[in-house]
XYZ file of C-alpha atoms in Angstrom:
673
model
C 69.633 88.298 183.737
C 71.692 89.607 186.618
C 68.571 89.708 188.864
C 67.684 86.098 187.876
C 71.196 84.824 188.774
C 70.979 86.685 192.059
C 67.812 84.878 193.082
C 69.091 81.510 191.863
C 72.274 81.841 193.931
C 70.193 82.906 196.945
C 67.982 79.803 196.730
C 70.988 77.494 196.359
C 72.598 79.095 199.407
C 69.483 78.554 201.557
C 69.194 74.908 200.456
C 72.818 74.200 201.290
C 72.467 75.780 204.702
C 69.360 73.696 205.435
C 71.071 70.455 204.422
C 74.084 71.304 206.577
C 71.871 71.953 209.620
C 70.065 68.644 209.110
C 73.357 66.752 208.835
C 74.713 68.352 211.995
C 71.486 67.586 213.830
C 71.513 63.977 212.677
C 75.094 63.321 213.642
C 74.628 65.053 216.970
C 72.013 62.434 217.908
C 74.241 59.460 217.290
C 74.733 57.463 220.477
C 78.232 56.437 221.130
C 79.453 53.295 222.898
C 79.270 53.454 226.673
C 82.551 53.435 228.580
C 83.120 51.590 231.804
C 82.797 53.942 234.734
C 84.309 54.231 238.196
C 84.686 56.779 240.933
C 82.229 59.658 241.082
C 80.764 59.973 237.595
C 77.694 61.557 236.015
C 76.497 60.110 232.716
C 74.675 62.998 231.092
C 75.050 62.005 227.410
C 73.183 59.215 225.676
C 75.166 56.074 224.890
C 74.572 52.461 223.852
C 76.375 49.158 224.608
C 77.108 47.029 227.639
C 79.333 48.570 230.296
C 80.592 47.947 233.830
C 80.952 49.786 237.097
C 84.502 49.197 238.259
C 86.614 50.061 241.226
C 85.615 50.570 244.830
C 83.074 53.022 246.232
C 81.954 54.094 242.769
C 79.158 56.697 242.851
C 77.414 56.801 239.481
C 74.625 59.202 238.529
C 72.696 58.535 235.298
C 70.705 61.444 233.839
C 70.697 60.323 230.201
C 69.476 57.358 228.213
C 71.598 54.236 228.030
C 70.174 51.735 225.629
C 71.190 48.730 223.578
C 69.686 45.702 221.967
C 71.576 43.428 224.367
C 72.687 45.915 226.933
C 73.747 44.865 230.432
C 75.156 46.978 233.218
C 77.434 44.742 235.240
C 78.626 45.650 238.696
C 82.314 44.733 238.890
C 83.033 47.043 241.755
C 82.750 46.958 245.504
C 80.263 49.084 247.463
C 78.998 50.652 244.252
C 76.248 53.251 244.166
C 73.945 53.830 241.166
C 71.454 56.709 241.056
C 69.110 57.070 238.078
C 67.399 60.444 238.025
C 63.927 61.162 236.634
C 65.530 62.049 233.298
C 67.656 58.900 233.195
C 66.854 55.544 231.595
C 68.426 52.103 231.315
C 66.795 50.324 228.417
C 67.409 46.947 226.797
C 65.272 46.000 223.845
C 66.448 42.373 223.606
C 68.657 41.753 226.614
C 68.147 39.225 229.324
C 69.465 41.446 232.101
C 69.611 45.233 232.434
C 71.434 45.475 235.800
C 73.524 42.448 236.787
C 74.928 42.198 240.292
C 76.468 38.773 239.851
C 80.232 39.091 240.250
C 81.684 37.288 243.247
C 82.695 39.566 246.072
C 81.063 42.646 244.562
C 78.138 44.609 246.006
C 75.778 47.558 245.615
C 75.406 49.870 248.550
C 72.606 51.624 246.709
C 70.455 51.388 243.618
C 68.080 54.347 243.492
C 65.759 54.717 240.488
C 63.563 57.723 239.805
C 63.556 57.194 236.041
C 63.041 54.062 233.943
C 64.732 50.660 233.985
C 63.291 48.484 231.240
C 64.352 45.060 229.982
C 62.837 42.041 228.361
C 63.355 39.207 230.867
C 65.165 40.052 234.124
C 65.437 43.774 234.587
C 67.472 43.685 237.809
C 69.254 40.415 238.661
C 70.893 40.231 242.059
C 73.014 37.250 243.095
C 75.162 39.050 245.655
C 74.313 41.980 247.945
C 72.231 45.110 247.502
C 72.075 47.045 250.733
C 69.397 49.514 249.614
C 67.133 49.289 246.572
C 64.762 52.237 246.152
C 62.310 52.727 243.297
C 60.219 55.850 242.814
C 60.088 55.468 239.024
C 59.436 52.446 236.820
C 61.093 49.023 236.739
C 59.572 46.765 234.121
C 60.247 43.469 232.336
C 58.476 43.781 229.019
C 58.291 40.063 228.161
C 58.072 38.424 231.526
C 59.910 36.387 234.122
C 60.648 39.117 236.700
C 61.297 42.823 236.914
C 63.461 42.145 239.995
C 65.109 38.727 240.490
C 66.804 38.062 243.824
C 68.380 34.575 243.681
C 71.032 32.145 244.909
C 72.534 33.344 248.190
C 71.782 36.990 247.454
C 70.482 39.569 249.910
C 68.520 42.766 249.505
C 68.543 44.375 252.897
C 66.126 47.290 252.405
C 63.820 47.323 249.388
C 61.463 50.320 249.100
C 58.980 50.816 246.250
C 56.767 53.842 245.840
C 56.728 53.667 242.023
C 55.798 50.846 239.662
C 57.376 47.388 239.344
C 55.767 45.224 236.689
C 56.070 42.146 234.466
C 53.468 40.829 232.021
C 53.920 37.275 233.329
C 55.953 35.475 235.952
C 56.422 37.871 238.871
C 56.941 41.545 239.494
C 59.462 40.471 242.162
C 60.848 36.934 242.313
C 62.693 36.199 245.543
C 64.483 32.894 245.923
C 67.081 34.269 248.339
C 66.624 36.825 251.148
C 64.863 40.159 251.348
C 65.127 41.557 254.828
C 62.536 44.366 254.518
C 60.276 45.157 251.572
C 58.096 48.271 251.905
C 55.566 48.782 249.115
C 53.587 52.004 248.931
C 53.404 51.964 245.128
C 52.347 49.228 242.728
C 53.828 45.781 242.166
C 51.985 43.879 239.496
C 52.082 40.910 237.149
C 49.536 38.727 235.416
C 51.206 35.876 237.281
C 52.129 36.648 240.894
C 52.966 40.138 242.080
C 55.605 38.797 244.492
C 56.899 35.231 244.430
C 58.531 34.202 247.684
C 58.020 30.474 247.412
C 61.704 29.491 247.466
C 63.051 32.449 249.419
C 62.899 34.256 252.727
C 61.209 37.573 253.211
C 61.538 38.680 256.786
C 59.212 41.703 256.786
C 56.680 42.911 254.226
C 55.062 46.334 254.695
C 52.264 47.096 252.244
C 49.662 49.764 251.384
C 48.673 48.406 247.946
C 45.083 47.192 247.815
C 41.953 49.122 248.717
C 42.827 52.293 246.835
C 42.473 51.079 243.259
C 40.959 47.704 244.191
C 44.293 45.972 243.511
C 45.341 43.646 246.371
C 49.000 42.660 246.524
C 49.285 38.993 245.512
C 51.994 37.167 247.452
C 53.160 33.601 246.892
C 54.146 32.131 250.271
C 54.283 34.027 253.532
C 56.692 36.657 254.688
C 57.703 36.086 258.297
C 56.102 39.369 259.340
C 53.386 41.298 257.549
C 52.512 44.891 258.457
C 49.553 46.626 256.898
C 49.951 50.313 255.984
C 46.739 52.313 256.494
C 46.552 55.771 254.938
C 42.798 56.302 255.336
C 39.543 54.388 255.596
C 39.552 54.029 251.798
C 43.290 53.612 251.236
C 44.950 50.684 252.973
C 46.855 47.493 252.204
C 45.182 44.266 251.159
C 47.128 41.005 250.841
C 46.073 37.972 248.775
C 48.058 34.830 249.609
C 48.629 31.979 247.132
C 50.476 28.670 247.487
C 50.696 28.858 251.241
C 53.246 26.285 252.380
C 52.044 23.852 255.029
C 53.255 24.701 258.495
C 54.125 28.302 257.728
C 52.490 31.382 259.134
C 52.886 35.141 259.299
C 52.846 37.600 262.177
C 50.354 40.426 261.573
C 50.885 44.021 262.650
C 50.170 47.653 261.754
C 53.006 49.717 260.259
C 54.172 52.721 262.267
C 53.417 55.148 259.391
C 49.692 54.288 259.460
C 46.884 56.740 260.190
C 43.995 55.019 261.952
C 40.333 55.695 262.540
C 37.775 53.740 264.483
C 36.690 51.669 261.545
C 36.413 48.133 260.237
C 38.886 47.691 257.380
C 37.530 44.886 255.243
C 39.451 42.099 253.479
C 42.877 43.096 254.730
C 44.089 39.491 254.228
C 42.598 36.838 251.953
C 43.464 33.185 251.387
C 44.812 32.498 254.876
C 43.410 29.886 257.237
C 42.997 30.566 260.942
C 46.065 28.581 261.977
C 48.256 30.441 259.480
C 48.036 33.745 261.355
C 50.344 34.146 264.310
C 48.879 33.926 267.784
C 48.722 37.730 268.163
C 45.455 38.737 266.522
C 44.891 41.715 268.791
C 47.072 44.631 269.735
C 47.362 48.352 270.314
C 48.496 51.223 268.121
C 48.975 54.379 270.119
C 45.633 54.994 271.832
C 43.855 52.578 269.515
C 43.055 48.910 269.950
C 42.788 46.543 267.030
C 41.448 43.073 266.342
C 42.091 40.868 263.321
C 39.207 38.441 262.826
C 37.957 36.052 260.190
C 34.748 37.278 258.559
C 33.218 33.860 259.197
C 34.630 30.546 260.310
C 36.617 28.970 257.491
C 36.220 31.917 255.101
C 39.998 32.609 255.042
C 39.095 36.295 254.698
C 40.101 38.666 257.496
C 38.839 42.076 258.629
C 40.697 44.522 260.836
C 38.567 46.345 263.421
C 40.035 49.418 265.117
C 38.468 50.866 268.250
C 39.362 53.533 270.751
C 38.099 55.534 273.685
C 35.982 58.661 273.228
C 39.108 60.734 273.666
C 40.685 58.903 270.741
C 37.763 58.660 268.361
C 34.058 58.110 268.254
C 32.815 54.774 267.082
C 29.954 56.017 264.960
C 27.129 53.860 263.765
C 24.224 54.838 261.567
C 21.976 57.158 263.605
C 18.990 55.489 261.938
C 19.734 52.327 263.884
C 18.468 54.276 266.896
C 14.656 54.061 267.054
C 14.154 57.628 268.352
C 16.466 59.096 265.677
C 14.512 57.388 262.913
C 11.174 58.411 264.442
C 12.306 62.063 264.566
C 12.650 62.327 260.786
C 9.626 60.086 260.175
C 7.493 62.275 262.466
C 8.499 65.493 260.712
C 7.626 64.274 257.234
C 4.410 62.467 258.069
C 3.335 65.341 260.345
C 3.590 67.688 257.345
C 1.750 65.204 255.123
C -1.064 64.939 257.690
C -1.324 68.715 257.982
C -1.761 69.067 254.221
C -4.446 66.393 254.269
C -6.276 68.024 257.203
C -6.150 71.432 255.545
C -7.716 70.308 252.266
C -10.295 68.169 254.124
C -11.339 71.197 256.185
C -11.720 73.456 253.175
C -13.555 70.841 251.093
C -15.833 70.282 254.071
C -16.586 74.002 254.161
C -17.512 74.062 250.469
C -19.777 71.084 250.918
C -21.397 72.584 253.987
C -22.417 75.866 252.401
C -24.060 73.939 249.567
C -25.995 71.650 251.869
C -27.353 74.299 254.307
C -30.204 76.600 253.461
C -28.247 79.615 254.609
C -24.583 80.553 254.436
C -23.906 79.479 258.005
C -20.620 78.545 259.526
C -19.674 74.932 259.170
C -19.169 72.328 261.845
C -16.384 72.697 264.406
C -17.141 76.316 265.158
C -14.761 78.427 267.167
C -15.671 81.803 265.729
C -18.261 82.343 263.041
C -20.539 85.037 261.658
C -23.413 85.043 259.205
C -23.187 87.585 256.441
C -26.914 88.249 256.809
C -26.472 89.659 260.343
C -27.242 93.359 260.642
C -24.224 94.054 262.861
C -21.806 92.396 260.428
C -23.386 94.285 257.519
C -22.729 97.521 259.378
C -19.080 96.516 260.000
C -18.555 95.731 256.334
C -20.227 99.027 255.392
C -17.844 100.805 257.742
C -14.892 99.125 256.087
C -16.337 99.966 252.715
C -16.745 103.621 253.712
C -13.035 103.718 254.450
C -12.395 102.412 250.913
C -10.736 99.272 252.258
C -13.493 97.045 250.888
C -15.413 98.012 247.815
C -18.581 95.914 247.833
C -22.045 96.845 246.772
C -24.767 96.462 249.430
C -26.553 93.772 247.441
C -23.493 91.505 247.730
C -23.144 91.702 251.510
C -25.608 88.915 252.144
C -23.468 86.650 249.923
C -20.405 86.866 252.178
C -19.769 84.201 254.767
C -17.249 84.209 257.579
C -16.301 80.895 259.083
C -13.885 79.204 261.368
C -13.031 75.682 262.349
C -10.923 74.599 265.263
C -10.053 71.288 266.801
C -7.917 69.471 269.322
C -6.068 66.515 267.840
C -5.147 63.361 269.701
C -3.379 60.542 267.912
C -0.989 57.667 268.146
C 1.188 56.034 265.524
C 2.460 52.648 266.504
C 6.164 51.917 266.495
C 8.177 48.885 265.478
C 11.647 47.448 265.988
C 13.278 50.262 264.001
C 11.148 53.322 264.837
C 9.673 54.479 268.134
C 5.966 55.075 268.587
C 4.563 58.601 268.277
C 1.870 60.228 270.406
C 0.305 63.354 268.908
C -1.321 66.297 270.663
C -2.276 69.213 268.480
C -4.596 72.102 268.005
C -5.482 73.955 264.869
C -7.760 76.692 263.736
C -8.803 77.772 260.269
C -10.619 81.021 259.521
C -12.024 81.948 256.168
C -14.233 84.118 254.076
C -16.164 83.045 251.019
C -18.300 84.896 248.532
C -21.191 83.552 246.503
C -20.185 85.175 243.222
C -23.234 83.806 241.436
C -25.462 80.776 241.500
C -22.713 78.640 240.017
C -19.503 79.848 241.634
C -18.164 80.300 245.181
C -14.803 81.961 245.849
C -13.083 81.794 249.199
C -9.890 82.374 251.130
C -8.703 80.657 254.304
C -5.928 81.132 256.824
C -4.854 78.177 258.952
C -2.626 77.759 261.986
C -1.646 74.280 263.168
C 0.536 73.290 266.108
C 1.408 69.674 266.800
C 3.444 68.299 269.656
C 4.632 64.818 268.749
C 6.059 62.760 271.580
C 8.609 60.182 270.407
C 8.957 56.967 272.404
C 9.410 57.281 276.152
C 12.906 58.802 276.518
C 12.073 62.480 276.062
C 12.390 62.898 272.285
C 9.740 65.130 270.735
C 8.837 67.306 267.754
C 7.094 70.686 267.805
C 5.575 71.288 264.387
C 4.099 74.694 263.550
C 2.536 75.235 260.128
C 0.787 78.383 258.899
C -1.215 78.050 255.669
C -2.986 80.389 253.312
C -5.385 78.980 250.736
C -7.817 79.952 248.045
C -10.754 77.735 247.209
C -13.282 77.616 244.393
C -16.556 75.753 244.017
C -18.058 75.522 240.538
C -21.523 74.139 239.878
C -21.615 71.934 236.805
C -25.331 71.325 237.264
C -27.886 71.536 240.040
C -26.468 68.390 241.594
C -22.837 68.242 240.453
C -19.973 70.382 241.681
C -16.223 70.545 241.180
C -14.037 72.113 243.879
C -10.475 73.418 243.775
C -8.010 74.281 246.547
C -4.630 75.984 246.122
C -2.435 76.696 249.109
C 0.946 77.557 250.566
C 2.332 76.630 253.963
C 5.193 77.982 256.070
C 6.803 75.291 258.224
C 8.788 75.593 261.442
C 10.110 72.532 263.259
C 11.764 72.215 266.676
C 13.250 68.836 267.592
C 14.611 67.244 270.749
C 16.342 63.942 269.998
C 17.387 61.685 272.828
C 20.298 59.554 271.684
C 20.605 56.327 273.620
C 24.324 55.845 272.849
C 25.366 58.734 275.075
C 22.064 59.508 276.882
C 22.143 63.130 275.665
C 19.261 65.099 274.152
C 20.202 67.036 270.994
C 18.066 69.986 269.889
C 17.574 71.454 266.443
C 15.495 73.968 264.483
C 14.612 73.887 260.810
C 12.357 75.759 258.427
C 10.497 74.715 255.334
C 7.623 75.415 253.017
C 4.985 73.539 251.093
C 2.690 74.032 248.112
C -0.477 72.024 247.763
C -3.506 71.716 245.542
C -6.632 69.630 245.527
C -9.526 68.898 243.196
C -12.807 67.378 244.306
C -15.956 66.198 242.554
C -19.270 66.177 244.417
C -22.808 65.009 243.780
C -25.638 66.454 245.929
C -28.840 64.459 246.227
C -31.880 65.387 248.311
C -33.787 62.410 249.695
C -36.691 63.444 251.887
C -35.067 64.831 255.053
C -31.554 63.829 254.049
C -28.895 65.423 251.919
C -26.498 62.873 250.432
C -23.100 63.948 249.114
C -20.809 61.298 247.531
C -17.434 62.760 246.625
C -13.988 62.015 245.193
C -10.794 63.964 245.757
C -7.172 64.134 244.560
C -4.535 65.990 246.622
C -1.040 66.849 245.383
C 1.680 68.632 247.311
C 5.344 69.526 247.142
C 7.479 70.752 250.001
C 11.021 71.261 251.130
C 12.596 71.130 254.566
C 15.824 73.105 254.796
C 19.052 71.672 256.165
C 19.749 72.087 259.858
C 22.308 71.178 262.501
C 21.619 69.986 266.023
C 23.115 71.516 269.147
C 26.789 70.847 269.738
C 27.771 67.457 271.111
C 29.722 64.317 270.371
C 26.836 62.739 268.435
C 25.131 65.871 267.108
C 23.826 65.477 263.562
C 23.650 67.647 260.487
C 20.691 66.961 258.183
C 20.668 67.817 254.503
C 17.575 69.420 252.977
C 14.631 67.110 252.220
C 12.228 67.209 249.293
C 8.634 66.128 249.930
C 6.334 64.814 247.212
C 2.781 64.105 248.347
C -0.089 62.457 246.471
C -3.353 61.350 248.045
C -6.669 60.213 246.593
C -9.966 59.650 248.395
C -13.562 58.526 247.914
C -16.208 59.256 250.485
C -19.758 60.060 251.454
C -21.153 62.955 253.485
C -24.677 62.623 254.911
C -26.740 65.399 256.559
C -30.082 65.042 258.353
C -32.083 68.206 258.109
C -32.959 69.941 261.352
C -34.908 68.020 263.953
C -36.996 70.559 265.827
C -37.551 70.265 269.546
C -39.367 72.560 271.979
C -36.365 74.832 272.449
C -33.582 73.317 270.349
C -32.959 72.201 266.781
C -30.631 69.252 266.104
C -28.775 68.789 262.826
C -26.678 65.579 262.732
C -24.279 64.876 259.908
C -21.339 62.630 259.263
C -18.616 61.631 256.808
C -16.859 58.433 255.845
C -13.785 58.532 253.621
C -11.451 55.932 252.135
C -8.057 57.242 251.136
C -4.926 55.971 249.431
C -1.542 57.597 250.002
C 0.851 57.119 247.076
C 3.372 59.772 248.123
C 6.991 59.294 247.133
C 9.563 58.265 249.694
C 11.742 61.083 250.977
C 15.525 60.580 251.069
C 17.126 61.591 254.366
C 20.888 62.276 254.355
C 22.751 63.068 257.559
C 26.209 63.024 259.093
C 27.720 63.490 262.514
C 29.041 67.032 262.926
C 32.316 65.601 264.206
C 32.665 63.398 261.095
C 31.513 65.180 257.939
C 33.102 62.614 255.628
C 30.704 59.759 256.388
C 27.107 60.147 255.179
C 24.165 58.062 256.324
C 21.025 57.666 254.227
C 17.537 56.329 254.703
C 14.187 56.651 252.940
C 11.028 57.702 254.770
C 7.820 56.365 253.279
C 4.277 57.566 254.032
C 3.008 56.394 257.387
C 0.439 54.215 255.697
C -0.605 53.408 252.159
C -4.329 53.499 253.048
C -6.595 55.081 255.648
C -10.236 55.112 256.719
C -11.825 58.287 258.088
C -15.066 58.577 260.015
C -16.507 61.819 261.288
C -19.663 62.369 263.326
C -20.995 65.834 264.129
C -24.162 67.449 265.486
C -25.276 71.088 265.473
C -27.495 72.120 268.386
C -29.256 75.437 267.745
C -31.395 77.452 270.145
C -34.088 79.929 269.323
C -31.978 82.765 270.781
C -29.399 82.272 267.975
C -26.918 80.238 270.056
C -25.501 77.143 268.355
C -23.267 74.452 269.864
C -21.389 72.067 267.616
C -19.925 68.798 268.890
C -17.837 66.495 266.687
C -15.592 63.481 266.665
C -13.187 62.822 263.759
C -11.005 59.711 263.588
C -8.537 58.455 260.968
C -7.294 54.853 261.128
C -4.168 54.091 259.104
C -3.316 50.693 257.769
C -1.030 49.034 260.308
C 0.111 52.464 261.559
C -2.180 53.575 264.372
C -4.735 56.354 264.358
C -5.380 60.079 264.598
C -8.488 61.579 266.202
C -9.969 65.018 266.734
C -12.591 66.160 269.201
C -14.176 69.573 269.480
C -16.899 71.730 270.897
C -17.772 75.000 269.234
C -20.084 77.912 269.771
C -21.815 80.315 267.418
C -23.914 83.259 268.241
C -25.729 85.413 265.687
C -25.792 88.987 266.793
């Protein structure tokens, strides 16, 4: 029983203590009536009711919450100063005025708000004098009319807002008296008019509200002077005028705090006719020059264009507006596409050739070639085999073919108004080895080296394109007359560029690397007709590549290019025709030729670049294939002598739809030891 009473008393004691704490806490939060204040005073405790600032030279600091249903702070003093800190608030839930400066002969030297001033109708009402009004916090009228009302014969000398001034209707600021200077670097907003100045005088308005946030400052009736504040190319003032009074105008200028760039700042003023801007529509700002101009006659929309000398800034335009600059990137991409196409055409031609000849001879366009049946070559392979570097049985040696193909390329791609013409001089050689694995399957490997010099326009721009490829190829007989061929390859790309830029007449050099992967599948039908071998074929080529980023040599207009992804797709139908050897007294002639129709459906490649002296502005363009369709014609003749010497002569031309041509010529030699 004693233990039970002990616990009961303990519980009662805890409950009583808890209730007492709650009561103390509740009563401690009661707001007491606000007393009138004067002199140097800090209000650090919450209070509620209307009160006044009295006396002369009162310096009041508010760091608490003062609130009331119908609260009004009335200035009854002279040269009063009110500072509301970030922790301070003046709040009226049902009052018409929060701060009233309406007593005759009384004035505010300073109202500085870093906290919150919130009322229902007129938050600050000035009918006398406020020398300095500064807002870094929030001034809001919750039910409309005006957050700041300046009326009668009142004056606000310096009004600075870097916070928020708002009203749901009416005006954020309603001026029917005089505001000497209003500087807005924050937000002034209302569903009505941000600033109403229709019945008042505003001598100077400085403004940065607008572009940053897409929220132009809406002003009813002109200020005498308007100065735009420019913080950056994406953060600057925009002014929308409403109810412009006939015969009034504003003088435009740039505020001294602005940071300029050589740029066109769009829509800096809207709703203003030409005659409503003062006569000075041009001027200087430090080393810059500026021009205010209407976007088009009668548009009432004005742009600000800032220019300067090279020492001040560079007036950059898109480098792709320069025909040589566009041709440089176009030439790189289409040069790589053409190389891939030439490589797979060469290898497919080799596979077709070994099927159509009686022996495994080298194909057309010979630079260096050997027949696996030659005794000397057999001995070389045996020597290699004896050193264990090549493990082939003697019966297979006659099934090995060595081949090469080389050519000199001459071409021209026509230019247009946006891209310069391109003249192409190149040489390439491909060497390979293939093995007749059985009657139905050929396996081969090829190594290619291609060098193209592409001359851009006539000003000295050019591209040196060097591509080394390695490929495997496979020919599979489906029947005695039908074959399917495969090519798989990799290419290493090196590009050197010299870009002549017409804007400064300087040539900029650059180096970049890249790589490519490609594959091809072909279907062939072989038909023998008397002395002719006829080979209709179809082919699909697919490739992917990447050019790495690179930066041109240092200079005012040097460019940095981002990496580029290349997606290639080409399809073709064609016919290869071979006339079997025509025997003469000392020579044998074997003519053959190819026609091919192709369609290029490669994806466009996105090019992104920027000037090295301005890495914030990016320029983009898309490079499409040089032509969507092409027609190829190739004529070749093998001239063989009885002493095992063979000369091959060929001409290969590709005509691209509306984009010029590419042609190859060559003379080759073969001698069987």
